[in-house]
Amino acid sequence: MSRLFFEQGPIRPPSEAESLLLRLTRNCPWNKCQFCVTYRGEVFSRRTVEEIKGDVDTVARILDSLKEMSVKLGYNGEVNRQVLSGAYQTGDHYVIHVASWMYRGGRSVFVQDANSLVMKTSELIDVLEYIRKKLPTVDRITSYARSRTLLRKSPGELADIGRAGLNRIHVGMESGSDAVLRFINKGVTSGEHIEAGRRVVEAGISLSEYVILGLGGRLWSEEHPLETARALNEINPHFIRLRTLTVPPGTPLYDRLAAGEFAEQTEDEIVAGERLMLEKLQGITSEVVSDHMLNLLEEVGGRLPEGKDQMLGVIDRYLSLPEADRLNFRLGRRSGLYRRLDDMADPARRARVEALVKQLSGEGRLDGTLSSLRAHMI
């Protein structure tokens, strides 16, 4: 199989793990958020429709080659485990990516990078329709977008984009507090988040709003969750996806933290803020999802309103633990030994974590290790 290349960006949402990644634009046109390191130092640029279509053609050629391999192996064109194994043996990232995607059904595409909706509507529709034409198994196309970019699209344009095949938009709300949004230089107001979110929902496109737990720090420890809940109640997005703040070196927020202009919350304080936000979510039917390893309580999730009591129960169970048990869970979670609170009941795992706590405490490295483990989960 001759080497074939198509362009891909650096990130995708965890929920798009089984999606084909296609790059429509490069990097982030805003790139000023205080907490974000992903595109720091990178320059935003647009790709032409011809370039993008060329990449789609490349994916189609790789698929044809995989089907030929399948036929030769006697599998009638099916991309099964044996064909996937053959793809891995090529050592070619792009062949492996396409084979893995097709092995999982070949149904979902995530278009990159940070804000594909910045494309002209006519060009974006052209690309979406071309993807569906050349890759006929695709029935789901998703993208990141900024709220202000969405507001530049008329309701009719968004509806047209949805009809062309864009099924879901992922928006980084981060916070519903105008004070927090200004501090992190998000470049959008709470009102704009609300209006943009409503437009997406009214256009018939699935909407995921991302919230960063702990982003208000200690100064806005109550305002951040309360105002975020207020904004989400106004939007009623299909999904509310939770992320937990960590402040990596190289970000403006790290510099402000070092200068004393921002005070991080403890993990227990962040969890208390998470509870406050969830408690105030009312009159909406969103699915709350905690699908990132940075979140301490991965099992907090469910459909509103019926799942609220269960979610609050998980948080209350954690917060009611003795301090030593909460510390044990935090280290177990960050070291990968625990995923759920019930994992603490496993004697072998608990003993391993207790030994780690004792060792790191004795060496004076416990807090530093917890911070380092969180930083490596970004």
XYZ file of C-alpha atoms in Angstrom:
378
model
C 0.000 0.000 0.000
C 1.569 3.311 -1.095
C 1.880 5.968 1.581
C -1.061 8.368 1.657
C -1.374 11.521 3.764
C -4.268 13.665 4.916
C -4.062 16.504 7.399
C -5.201 16.140 11.009
C -5.197 18.489 13.990
C -3.968 17.832 17.534
C -7.153 17.275 19.561
C -10.710 15.986 19.604
C -13.360 15.610 22.325
C -13.198 12.314 24.247
C -16.658 11.499 22.906
C -15.194 11.500 19.374
C -12.714 8.692 20.066
C -14.203 6.546 17.301
C -14.497 9.371 14.764
C -12.470 9.952 11.627
C -10.517 13.199 12.070
C -10.463 15.631 9.140
C -8.902 19.087 9.354
C -10.951 21.950 7.892
C -9.069 24.841 9.525
C -5.752 25.013 11.339
C -5.490 25.951 15.014
C -7.752 28.482 16.759
C -8.823 31.884 15.361
C -9.220 33.282 18.904
C -6.355 31.588 20.778
C -6.476 34.021 23.714
C -8.109 31.970 26.474
C -5.992 32.281 29.605
C -6.166 28.585 30.510
C -5.539 26.987 27.112
C -2.166 25.701 25.934
C -3.293 23.653 22.923
C -2.629 26.190 20.162
C -0.290 28.529 22.025
C 2.207 30.018 19.583
C 0.399 28.585 16.563
C -1.083 30.737 13.789
C -4.644 30.237 12.614
C -5.141 29.563 8.918
C -7.932 28.443 6.638
C -7.714 25.502 4.288
C -9.250 25.688 0.850
C -12.227 23.582 -0.106
C -10.028 21.894 -2.714
C -7.449 20.922 -0.082
C -10.117 19.491 2.186
C -11.781 17.555 -0.623
C -8.367 16.190 -1.550
C -8.035 14.813 1.973
C -11.477 13.223 1.745
C -10.392 11.622 -1.533
C -7.284 10.289 0.205
C -9.405 8.688 2.927
C -11.562 7.104 0.214
C -8.440 5.708 -1.493
C -7.199 4.255 1.779
C -10.596 2.641 2.262
C -10.409 1.126 -1.217
C -6.971 -0.298 -0.402
C -8.262 -1.771 2.852
C -11.172 -3.393 1.041
C -8.749 -4.855 -1.509
C -6.699 -6.259 1.357
C -9.887 -7.720 2.824
C -10.836 -9.407 -0.457
C -7.354 -10.927 -0.787
C -7.659 -12.297 2.741
C -11.044 -13.795 1.905
C -13.262 -11.413 3.878
C -15.281 -9.955 0.988
C -14.278 -6.337 1.592
C -15.151 -6.238 5.292
C -12.719 -4.304 7.505
C -12.602 -6.814 10.347
C -10.061 -7.601 13.055
C -7.762 -9.400 10.625
C -7.751 -6.476 8.190
C -7.180 -4.081 11.086
C -4.194 -6.189 12.125
C -2.851 -5.934 8.583
C -3.258 -2.156 8.702
C -1.238 -1.987 11.923
C 1.521 -3.994 10.278
C 1.972 -1.212 7.705
C 3.068 1.144 10.496
C 1.315 3.966 8.636
C -0.596 6.291 10.995
C -3.171 7.290 8.390
C -3.897 3.742 7.251
C -4.232 2.651 10.880
C -6.521 5.595 11.683
C -8.852 4.902 8.756
C -8.844 1.151 9.384
C -9.635 1.645 13.085
C -12.418 4.044 12.152
C -13.934 1.658 9.616
C -13.561 -1.317 11.960
C -15.779 0.568 14.430
C -18.402 1.204 11.789
C -17.076 4.207 9.858
C -20.085 6.288 10.805
C -18.732 9.373 12.590
C -16.452 12.203 11.437
C -15.058 14.990 13.620
C -13.963 18.040 11.636
C -11.093 20.018 13.145
C -9.604 22.279 14.514
C -11.018 24.586 17.191
C -13.687 26.383 15.170
C -14.703 24.860 11.834
C -17.829 27.049 11.710
C -15.571 30.008 10.903
C -15.686 28.791 7.297
C -18.060 30.488 4.897
C -21.412 28.754 5.092
C -21.464 27.821 1.406
C -17.972 26.317 1.616
C -18.737 24.398 4.801
C -21.896 22.955 3.270
C -19.918 21.976 0.164
C -17.399 20.106 2.330
C -20.063 18.403 4.455
C -21.928 17.183 1.393
C -18.692 15.956 -0.178
C -17.799 13.964 2.928
C -21.167 12.227 2.848
C -20.881 11.584 -0.893
C -17.366 10.102 -0.847
C -17.703 8.294 2.490
C -21.215 6.835 2.283
C -21.120 5.044 5.645
C -20.966 8.412 7.444
C -24.157 9.444 9.216
C -22.702 11.755 11.863
C -20.410 14.800 11.500
C -19.416 16.951 14.476
C -17.283 20.025 15.171
C -16.047 22.508 17.753
C -17.337 26.078 17.459
C -17.123 29.386 19.335
C -20.346 31.057 20.448
C -19.489 34.332 18.721
C -18.823 32.494 15.485
C -22.203 30.799 15.746
C -23.866 34.184 16.222
C -22.430 35.275 12.875
C -24.507 32.551 11.250
C -28.188 33.278 10.737
C -30.716 30.741 12.046
C -31.333 29.774 8.425
C -27.629 29.192 7.790
C -27.335 26.969 10.858
C -30.362 24.977 9.726
C -28.798 24.571 6.269
C -25.524 23.424 7.839
C -27.438 20.881 9.896
C -29.278 19.577 6.840
C -25.942 19.252 5.021
C -24.802 16.780 7.662
C -23.385 18.576 10.725
C -25.153 16.700 13.516
C -23.439 18.042 16.632
C -21.571 21.155 17.731
C -19.233 21.204 20.736
C -19.029 24.632 22.416
C -16.603 25.618 25.155
C -18.881 27.599 27.436
C -16.399 27.184 30.318
C -18.502 29.464 32.577
C -21.766 31.362 32.593
C -20.299 34.139 34.730
C -19.389 37.315 32.875
C -16.750 38.077 35.510
C -15.064 34.709 34.966
C -15.393 34.951 31.179
C -13.677 38.356 31.241
C -10.932 37.112 33.551
C -10.083 34.151 31.324
C -10.363 36.309 28.185
C -12.900 34.012 26.571
C -13.989 36.734 24.176
C -17.688 36.098 24.704
C -20.376 37.065 27.210
C -22.814 34.866 29.057
C -25.644 36.349 27.011
C -23.854 35.485 23.777
C -23.324 31.913 24.992
C -27.042 31.657 25.690
C -28.158 33.104 22.352
C -25.689 30.997 20.355
C -26.670 27.833 22.190
C -30.356 28.450 21.610
C -29.758 28.982 17.903
C -27.955 25.659 17.589
C -30.732 23.804 19.402
C -33.437 25.534 17.342
C -31.557 24.578 14.159
C -32.007 20.928 15.084
C -28.300 20.355 15.756
C -27.192 18.455 18.854
C -25.364 20.785 21.250
C -22.648 19.899 23.766
C -21.741 22.682 26.195
C -18.442 22.276 28.050
C -18.070 23.544 31.614
C -14.751 23.816 33.462
C -15.175 22.970 37.133
C -13.062 25.191 39.379
C -12.535 27.878 36.743
C -13.847 30.570 39.081
C -11.084 29.918 41.576
C -11.692 31.003 45.136
C -12.779 34.534 44.206
C -15.756 33.343 42.143
C -16.239 30.000 43.904
C -20.017 30.517 44.134
C -20.645 32.863 41.221
C -19.062 30.477 38.710
C -21.319 27.465 39.438
C -24.445 29.561 40.036
C -24.122 31.640 36.872
C -23.118 28.613 34.826
C -26.254 26.807 35.965
C -28.331 29.878 35.092
C -26.916 29.995 31.554
C -27.373 26.261 31.018
C -30.972 26.502 32.205
C -31.549 29.164 29.534
C -30.057 26.989 26.776
C -31.144 23.432 27.647
C -28.304 21.861 25.615
C -28.433 18.214 24.679
C -25.220 17.552 26.630
C -23.409 19.252 29.514
C -19.839 17.977 29.512
C -17.768 18.505 32.645
C -14.054 19.274 32.711
C -11.871 20.115 35.722
C -9.443 23.013 35.722
C -5.749 22.383 35.733
C -3.301 25.197 35.078
C -0.352 24.054 32.935
C 2.882 26.037 32.591
C 3.002 28.141 29.465
C -0.480 29.565 29.891
C -1.298 33.142 30.941
C -3.382 31.727 33.794
C -0.297 29.951 35.144
C 1.530 33.275 35.217
C -1.394 34.920 37.006
C -1.489 32.055 39.483
C 2.221 32.529 40.186
C 1.670 36.275 40.595
C -1.105 35.743 43.123
C -3.814 37.066 40.803
C -5.663 33.749 40.803
C -6.179 31.276 43.649
C -6.936 27.677 42.749
C -9.527 25.730 44.677
C -8.773 22.432 46.339
C -10.261 19.336 44.767
C -12.838 19.143 47.559
C -13.822 22.771 46.944
C -14.172 22.062 43.222
C -16.439 19.101 43.969
C -18.557 21.301 46.251
C -18.892 23.805 43.399
C -19.864 20.986 41.058
C -22.625 20.052 43.484
C -23.882 23.631 43.668
C -24.098 23.889 39.888
C -25.906 20.561 39.508
C -28.317 21.451 42.301
C -29.327 24.641 40.472
C -29.938 22.996 37.085
C -33.702 23.180 36.691
C -36.290 22.759 33.962
C -33.907 21.177 31.448
C -33.476 17.726 29.947
C -29.723 17.744 29.301
C -27.460 14.711 29.647
C -24.649 15.446 32.116
C -21.433 13.702 31.103
C -18.181 13.459 33.056
C -16.061 12.020 30.264
C -12.590 13.287 31.089
C -9.985 11.695 33.334
C -9.304 15.051 35.020
C -12.700 14.869 36.702
C -12.356 13.459 40.195
C -15.822 11.889 40.245
C -16.150 10.186 36.876
C -19.419 8.516 37.878
C -21.274 11.845 38.163
C -23.505 11.733 35.108
C -27.033 11.125 33.927
C -30.117 12.574 32.314
C -31.847 15.559 33.865
C -34.099 15.883 35.709
C -34.503 12.228 36.678
C -30.796 11.624 37.237
C -30.106 14.645 39.436
C -30.599 12.925 42.801
C -28.250 10.106 41.823
C -25.560 12.593 40.727
C -25.884 14.643 43.897
C -25.775 11.414 45.878
C -22.376 10.504 44.424
C -20.996 13.915 45.353
C -22.501 13.824 48.848
C -21.086 10.365 49.393
C -17.593 11.615 48.557
C -17.849 14.816 50.599
C -19.137 12.897 53.636
C -16.084 10.622 53.722
C -13.510 11.208 56.467
C -10.616 13.387 55.324
C -8.218 10.428 55.184
C -10.592 8.520 52.912
C -11.053 11.511 50.607
C -7.273 11.789 50.325
C -7.050 8.065 49.644
C -9.604 8.353 46.845
C -7.928 11.387 45.284
C -4.555 9.668 45.094
C -6.109 6.410 43.920
C -8.039 8.207 41.214
C -5.078 10.274 40.041
C -2.753 7.263 39.998
C -5.228 5.202 37.968
C -6.003 2.663 40.687
C -9.563 3.886 41.232
C -12.295 4.992 38.853
C -15.321 4.883 41.143
C -15.909 5.343 44.849
C -16.751 1.646 45.174
C -13.199 0.826 44.080
C -12.049 1.831 47.559
C -13.761 -1.313 48.849
C -11.247 -3.503 46.994
C -8.762 -4.496 49.743
C -5.797 -4.970 47.409
C -6.212 -1.644 45.638
C -6.898 0.219 48.855
C -3.780 -1.233 50.446
C -1.679 -0.094 47.473
C -3.055 3.434 47.729
C -2.555 3.552 51.496
C 1.058 2.509 51.006
C 1.494 5.293 48.429
C -0.034 7.858 50.780
C 2.299 6.777 53.570
C 5.386 6.808 51.340
C 4.688 10.161 49.683
C 3.663 11.811 52.944
C 6.847 10.613 54.592
C 8.902 12.062 51.743
C 6.963 15.339 51.768
C 5.892 14.773 48.157
C 2.179 14.039 48.457
C 0.763 17.399 47.338
C 3.339 17.757 44.584
C 2.639 14.265 43.289
C -1.104 14.893 43.187
C -0.545 18.116 41.243
C 1.860 16.415 38.853
C -0.518 13.524 38.210
C -3.337 15.946 37.407
C -1.107 17.930 35.054
C -0.278 14.783 33.086
C -3.991 14.108 32.516
C -4.598 17.189 30.348
